[in-house]
Structure formats: C-alpha cells, structure tokens
Tab-separated table of C-alpha atoms in Angstrom:
chain	number	residue	atom	x	y	z
A	1	SER	CA	-3.363	15.121	10.271
A	2	TYR	CA	-2.406	14.723	6.396
A	3	GLU	CA	-4.657	14.242	4.116
A	4	LEU	CA	-5.207	13.524	0.163
A	5	THR	CA	-8.291	13.424	-1.603
A	6	GLN	CA	-9.563	11.567	-4.362
A	7	PRO	CA	-13.217	11.555	-6.532
A	8	PRO	CA	-15.430	9.018	-5.637
A	9	SER	CA	-15.537	7.785	-9.026
A	10	VAL	CA	-14.504	8.719	-12.769
A	11	SER	CA	-16.572	7.366	-16.458
A	12	VAL	CA	-14.294	6.866	-19.477
A	13	SER	CA	-15.052	5.483	-23.072
A	14	PRO	CA	-13.076	3.052	-24.186
A	15	GLY	CA	-10.047	4.433	-26.263
A	16	GLN	CA	-10.224	7.937	-24.456
A	17	THR	CA	-8.586	9.606	-22.181
A	18	ALA	CA	-8.906	9.123	-18.447
A	19	SER	CA	-7.998	11.370	-15.472
A	20	ILE	CA	-7.732	10.724	-11.505
A	21	THR	CA	-6.331	13.872	-9.737
A	22	CYS	CA	-5.138	13.461	-6.224
A	23	SER	CA	-5.616	16.830	-4.162
A	24	GLY	CA	-3.454	17.336	-0.706
A	25	ASP	CA	-1.743	20.798	0.393
A	26	LYS	CA	1.594	21.326	-1.224
A	27	LEU	CA	1.436	17.956	-2.481
A	28	GLY	CA	3.569	19.376	-4.813
A	29	ASN	CA	6.628	19.467	-2.429
A	30	LYS	CA	6.355	15.566	-2.141
A	31	TYR	CA	6.064	12.317	-4.368
A	32	ALA	CA	3.040	10.845	-5.375
A	33	HIS	CA	2.606	7.602	-6.342
A	34	TRP	CA	-0.656	5.474	-8.082
A	35	TYR	CA	-1.762	2.004	-7.720
A	36	GLN	CA	-4.104	0.085	-9.586
A	37	GLN	CA	-6.410	-2.986	-8.065
A	38	LYS	CA	-8.535	-5.196	-9.749
A	39	PRO	CA	-10.886	-7.525	-7.865
A	40	GLY	CA	-9.735	-9.952	-5.686
A	41	GLN	CA	-6.025	-8.532	-6.653
A	42	SER	CA	-3.183	-6.956	-4.219
A	43	PRO	CA	-2.358	-3.372	-5.488
A	44	ALA	CA	-0.046	-2.993	-7.953
A	45	VAL	CA	2.426	0.522	-8.364
A	46	VAL	CA	1.623	1.748	-11.615
A	47	ILE	CA	3.163	5.411	-11.306
A	48	TYR	CA	6.596	6.278	-8.645
A	49	GLN	CA	7.648	9.666	-7.965
A	50	ASP	CA	4.972	11.223	-10.321
A	51	LYS	CA	5.525	9.844	-13.763
A	52	LYS	CA	8.712	7.603	-13.331
A	53	ARG	CA	6.649	3.800	-14.591
A	54	PRO	CA	7.577	0.456	-13.272
A	55	SER	CA	8.632	-2.005	-15.572
A	56	GLY	CA	5.908	-3.716	-17.692
A	57	ILE	CA	3.809	-0.576	-16.668
A	58	PRO	CA	1.968	-0.003	-20.485
A	59	GLU	CA	3.142	3.767	-21.089
A	60	ARG	CA	-0.619	5.169	-21.211
A	61	PHE	CA	-0.094	5.509	-17.934
A	62	SER	CA	1.917	8.642	-16.799
A	63	GLY	CA	1.866	10.945	-14.211
A	64	SER	CA	2.129	14.910	-12.973
A	65	ASN	CA	2.159	16.622	-9.509
A	66	SER	CA	2.503	20.438	-8.932
A	67	GLY	CA	0.775	22.808	-6.740
A	68	ASN	CA	-2.014	21.273	-4.723
A	69	THR	CA	-2.694	17.667	-7.246
A	70	ALA	CA	-1.089	15.101	-8.483
A	71	THR	CA	-2.725	13.202	-11.863
A	72	LEU	CA	-2.782	10.585	-13.533
A	73	THR	CA	-4.132	9.905	-17.009
A	74	ILE	CA	-4.665	6.736	-19.028
A	75	SER	CA	-4.246	7.700	-22.645
A	76	GLY	CA	-6.598	5.271	-25.138
A	77	THR	CA	-7.796	3.821	-21.607
A	78	GLN	CA	-9.126	0.122	-21.935
A	79	ALA	CA	-10.651	-2.287	-20.685
A	80	MET	CA	-8.584	-4.443	-18.968
A	81	ASP	CA	-7.883	-0.394	-17.160
A	82	GLU	CA	-11.251	-0.805	-14.802
A	83	ALA	CA	-10.094	-0.966	-11.204
A	84	ASP	CA	-9.690	0.948	-7.926
A	85	TYR	CA	-6.202	3.659	-7.844
A	86	TYR	CA	-4.799	4.963	-4.960
A	87	CYS	CA	-2.783	7.736	-4.520
A	88	GLN	CA	-0.107	7.489	-2.090
A	89	ALA	CA	2.351	9.740	-0.154
A	90	TRP	CA	4.490	10.092	2.459
A	91	ASP	CA	3.984	13.282	5.312
A	92	GLY	CA	7.385	12.586	6.785
A	93	SER	CA	7.496	9.155	8.541
A	94	THR	CA	3.751	8.469	7.498
A	95	VAL	CA	2.317	6.982	4.748
A	96	VAL	CA	-0.557	8.098	3.403
A	97	PHE	CA	-3.434	6.827	0.885
A	98	GLY	CA	-6.239	8.531	-1.125
A	99	GLY	CA	-9.378	7.530	-0.282
A	100	GLY	CA	-9.378	6.033	-4.058
A	101	THR	CA	-10.891	6.578	-7.369
A	102	ARG	CA	-12.901	3.339	-9.001
A	103	LEU	CA	-12.557	4.418	-13.371
A	104	THR	CA	-15.250	2.574	-14.966
A	105	VAL	CA	-14.527	1.660	-18.846
A	106	LEU	CA	-18.343	2.427	-20.168
B	1	GLU	CA	11.912	-13.838	-7.979
B	2	VAL	CA	11.205	-11.242	-5.456
B	3	GLN	CA	8.092	-11.947	-3.560
B	4	LEU	CA	6.451	-11.620	-0.124
B	5	VAL	CA	4.391	-14.469	0.417
B	6	GLN	CA	1.933	-13.845	3.835
B	7	SER	CA	0.331	-16.484	5.710
B	8	GLY	CA	-3.452	-17.567	5.231
B	9	ALA	CA	-6.513	-16.437	6.074
B	10	GLU	CA	-7.479	-16.755	9.890
B	11	VAL	CA	-10.716	-16.671	11.862
B	12	LYS	CA	-10.817	-15.426	15.190
B	13	LYS	CA	-12.632	-14.706	18.259
B	14	PRO	CA	-13.120	-11.316	19.874
B	15	GLY	CA	-10.121	-10.697	22.813
B	16	GLU	CA	-8.431	-13.992	20.785
B	17	PHE	CA	-4.753	-13.293	19.664
B	18	LEU	CA	-3.227	-13.582	16.004
B	19	LYS	CA	-0.205	-12.917	14.338
B	20	ILE	CA	0.202	-13.144	10.896
B	21	SER	CA	3.445	-13.447	8.834
B	22	CYS	CA	5.047	-11.920	5.373
B	23	LYS	CA	7.977	-13.739	4.537
B	24	GLY	CA	10.578	-12.301	2.028
B	25	SER	CA	12.376	-13.441	-0.690
B	26	GLY	CA	14.444	-13.174	-3.660
B	27	TYR	CA	16.809	-10.207	-2.242
B	28	ILE	CA	18.060	-8.797	0.750
B	29	PHE	CA	15.249	-8.356	3.712
B	30	THR	CA	17.094	-6.437	5.633
B	31	ASN	CA	17.505	-3.968	3.604
B	32	TYR	CA	14.359	-2.652	2.613
B	33	TRP	CA	10.952	-1.514	5.043
B	34	ILE	CA	8.331	-3.517	4.749
B	35	GLY	CA	5.127	-1.599	5.293
B	36	TRP	CA	1.181	-3.377	6.665
B	37	VAL	CA	-1.583	-1.669	5.104
B	38	ARG	CA	-5.491	-2.440	6.180
B	39	GLN	CA	-8.217	-2.729	3.942
B	40	MET	CA	-11.112	-3.235	5.560
B	41	PRO	CA	-14.084	-5.039	3.288
B	42	GLU	CA	-15.388	-2.713	0.274
B	43	LYS	CA	-12.789	-0.093	1.570
B	44	GLY	CA	-9.495	1.626	1.006
B	45	LEU	CA	-6.301	1.322	1.895
B	46	GLU	CA	-5.177	1.974	5.513
B	47	TRP	CA	-1.340	2.311	6.483
B	48	ILE	CA	-0.627	0.741	9.498
B	49	GLY	CA	3.171	0.622	9.779
B	50	ILE	CA	6.504	0.309	8.744
B	51	ILE	CA	9.729	-1.695	9.984
B	52	TYR	CA	13.301	-1.995	8.764
B	53	PRO	CA	14.459	-5.633	9.159
B	54	ASP	CA	18.210	-4.964	9.908
B	55	ASP	CA	17.527	-2.823	13.190
B	56	SER	CA	13.534	-3.056	14.015
B	57	ASP	CA	12.866	0.361	13.431
B	58	THR	CA	9.566	0.618	13.351
B	59	ARG	CA	6.676	3.724	12.892
B	60	TYR	CA	2.856	3.958	13.202
B	61	SER	CA	0.279	5.290	12.027
B	62	PRO	CA	-1.310	7.783	14.960
B	63	SER	CA	-4.737	5.290	14.014
B	64	PHE	CA	-3.266	2.462	14.643
B	65	GLN	CA	-0.481	2.995	17.366
B	66	GLY	CA	-1.859	0.692	20.611
B	67	GLN	CA	-4.155	-0.843	18.109
B	68	ALA	CA	-1.487	-3.956	16.200
B	69	THR	CA	2.586	-4.154	16.600
B	70	ILE	CA	4.470	-4.761	14.331
B	71	SER	CA	7.683	-6.777	14.458
B	72	ALA	CA	10.218	-8.921	12.317
B	73	ASP	CA	12.694	-12.103	12.472
B	74	LYS	CA	15.774	-11.095	10.088
B	75	SER	CA	17.070	-14.508	10.322
B	76	ILE	CA	14.510	-15.735	8.859
B	77	ASN	CA	13.344	-13.170	6.429
B	78	THR	CA	10.342	-12.789	8.058
B	79	ALA	CA	7.555	-9.336	9.072
B	80	TYR	CA	4.832	-9.803	11.437
B	81	LEU	CA	2.136	-7.972	12.583
B	82	GLN	CA	-0.072	-9.109	16.077
B	83	TRP	CA	-2.959	-8.505	17.982
B	84	THR	CA	-3.064	-9.242	21.622
B	85	SER	CA	-6.612	-8.982	21.796
B	86	LEU	CA	-9.034	-9.121	18.231
B	87	GLU	CA	-12.244	-6.835	17.858
B	88	ALA	CA	-14.309	-7.509	15.369
B	89	SER	CA	-14.003	-4.503	13.738
B	90	ASP	CA	-10.496	-6.280	12.700
B	91	THR	CA	-12.042	-7.900	10.581
B	92	ALA	CA	-9.973	-7.359	6.909
B	93	MET	CA	-7.836	-7.818	4.852
B	94	TYR	CA	-4.007	-7.434	5.404
B	95	TYR	CA	-1.103	-6.230	3.271
B	96	CYS	CA	2.255	-6.750	3.241
B	97	ALA	CA	4.416	-4.337	0.823
B	98	ARG	CA	8.510	-3.681	0.483
B	99	HIS	CA	9.129	0.431	0.679
B	100	LEU	CA	11.137	0.468	-3.331
B	101	ARG	CA	14.282	1.888	-2.311
B	102	PRO	CA	16.816	0.428	0.097
B	103	GLY	CA	18.009	1.925	2.906
B	104	GLY	CA	16.208	4.106	5.246
B	105	GLU	CA	14.746	7.266	3.748
B	106	MET	CA	11.032	7.071	3.270
B	107	TYR	CA	9.625	8.460	0.722
B	108	ASP	CA	9.482	6.017	-2.538
B	109	ALA	CA	6.515	4.259	-3.486
B	110	PHE	CA	6.240	0.440	-2.319
B	111	ASP	CA	6.503	-1.724	-5.689
B	112	ILE	CA	6.250	-5.704	-4.242
B	113	TRP	CA	2.768	-6.534	-1.678
B	114	GLY	CA	2.783	-10.165	-0.971
B	115	GLN	CA	-0.817	-11.474	-1.601
B	116	GLY	CA	-2.634	-10.543	1.805
B	117	THR	CA	-4.447	-12.276	4.769
B	118	MET	CA	-7.856	-12.285	5.466
B	119	VAL	CA	-8.783	-11.977	8.953
B	120	THR	CA	-12.353	-12.631	9.917
B	121	VAL	CA	-13.409	-11.870	13.854
B	122	SER	CA	-16.190	-13.424	14.986
B	123	SER	CA	-18.300	-14.703	17.729
C-alpha cells in the first residue's frame, strides 16, 4: 500500500521559516494536500493541489511537490502556527495521510 | 454557509451497535464525495472510506473494509458511519469531510470538515 512519511516534529523560532516534508514514491506525480490541526479542533486544509491556498489562509503558507517529496513552507512563522500538520494524497480511489508533524514555535 | 454537522458524542459497550451521522447544508449534497476519517487519542488521521451520496458509490480503505459501513440518505443530506459490533479499539474521534471538487473524480483535498464525533467504547 502507498505510504507518506513525515518527520514527527519540527521546531522553528518565531519569524523564521519552517519546512515540513512529506515523502512518498513518485509523489510528484500526484497532488499533495496539507492540513493544519490545532488541539481540540478539526483539521483544516491550508494547501491543496500542491501549492494552492484556500481563501483565508495567509500568504506565509506555501507548498511545492516534485520527485518523491512535497514540502509545506511557512514563512515568518507565528506562534499561532503551532499545530499538527498532515499531508494527504490519493492512491487510486484511496486516501492516504502522512503520519503528521508537530510544529513547535519556540 | 457550507457546513457539515455531526451527531453528538457516544459512549457504548463492546459488542453494541452504533450509527453516527454527518449532515450537510449550504451546498448540493449529492454532488460531492463525503469521506470519513478516524483519529485515535493522541494519534494521526486515518482514512476510513468515502461515499458519493448521489448514487451511494462507496470505497473503503483496505484497513477498514469489513470493520465499519458507510451509507448515505440523500433525501435528508446525511451520511452515516456504522458499526454492528463495537470493540474497545474503536474508541476515537471520527470526522466527516467533503471532497473539495464536485463530481466523480477523486484527487482533491477535503475542504469542509465536521466538528467530529467522539466514540468511547468501554465495558
């Protein structure tokens, strides 16, 4: 079965750039989507189709996807960005989630 | 406002039946796939399956095939997730979510999420 691999945790200082990776076999040939989940809340999409931002998502969130790796980048990270982040892709008619990355803003 | 509203928290005993719901509003319910996602306590997101309410075409994750059943009643804009015999390991938060793109093609993100239904199974 298809798997997506994320680092369990990433730390970043306020105002710096955070990068969260998501690896999967030929992931660049699929669309990668990213979700943010804060404690006690439902997940919310922050990037879809590799690099598109839904309305209301700040410009500091961006995405890329090439080869075997998709990357979520948060520029000028703020304390409010501290959350769990999940990547997601489709493998045929099956949804696959990455294991999630906890972003800590120190 | 486009939203998915899920049924309330449940506390059940092992072996019991349970059916939880997800009601859509503010959009044409039959035109969008609805997925179900499990999140066990302090764990990540796991995909259970998905249904197209217009014709009830349903797909399951291999990990959940036979473990739970997804259905929909398009007359009341509601999708369901049910278990015939719960186990303690079913204790989790369950989310429904709408596929962003209308129609049959499945490749997009899930843009609208329900608030979640907490299911606790304990003797």
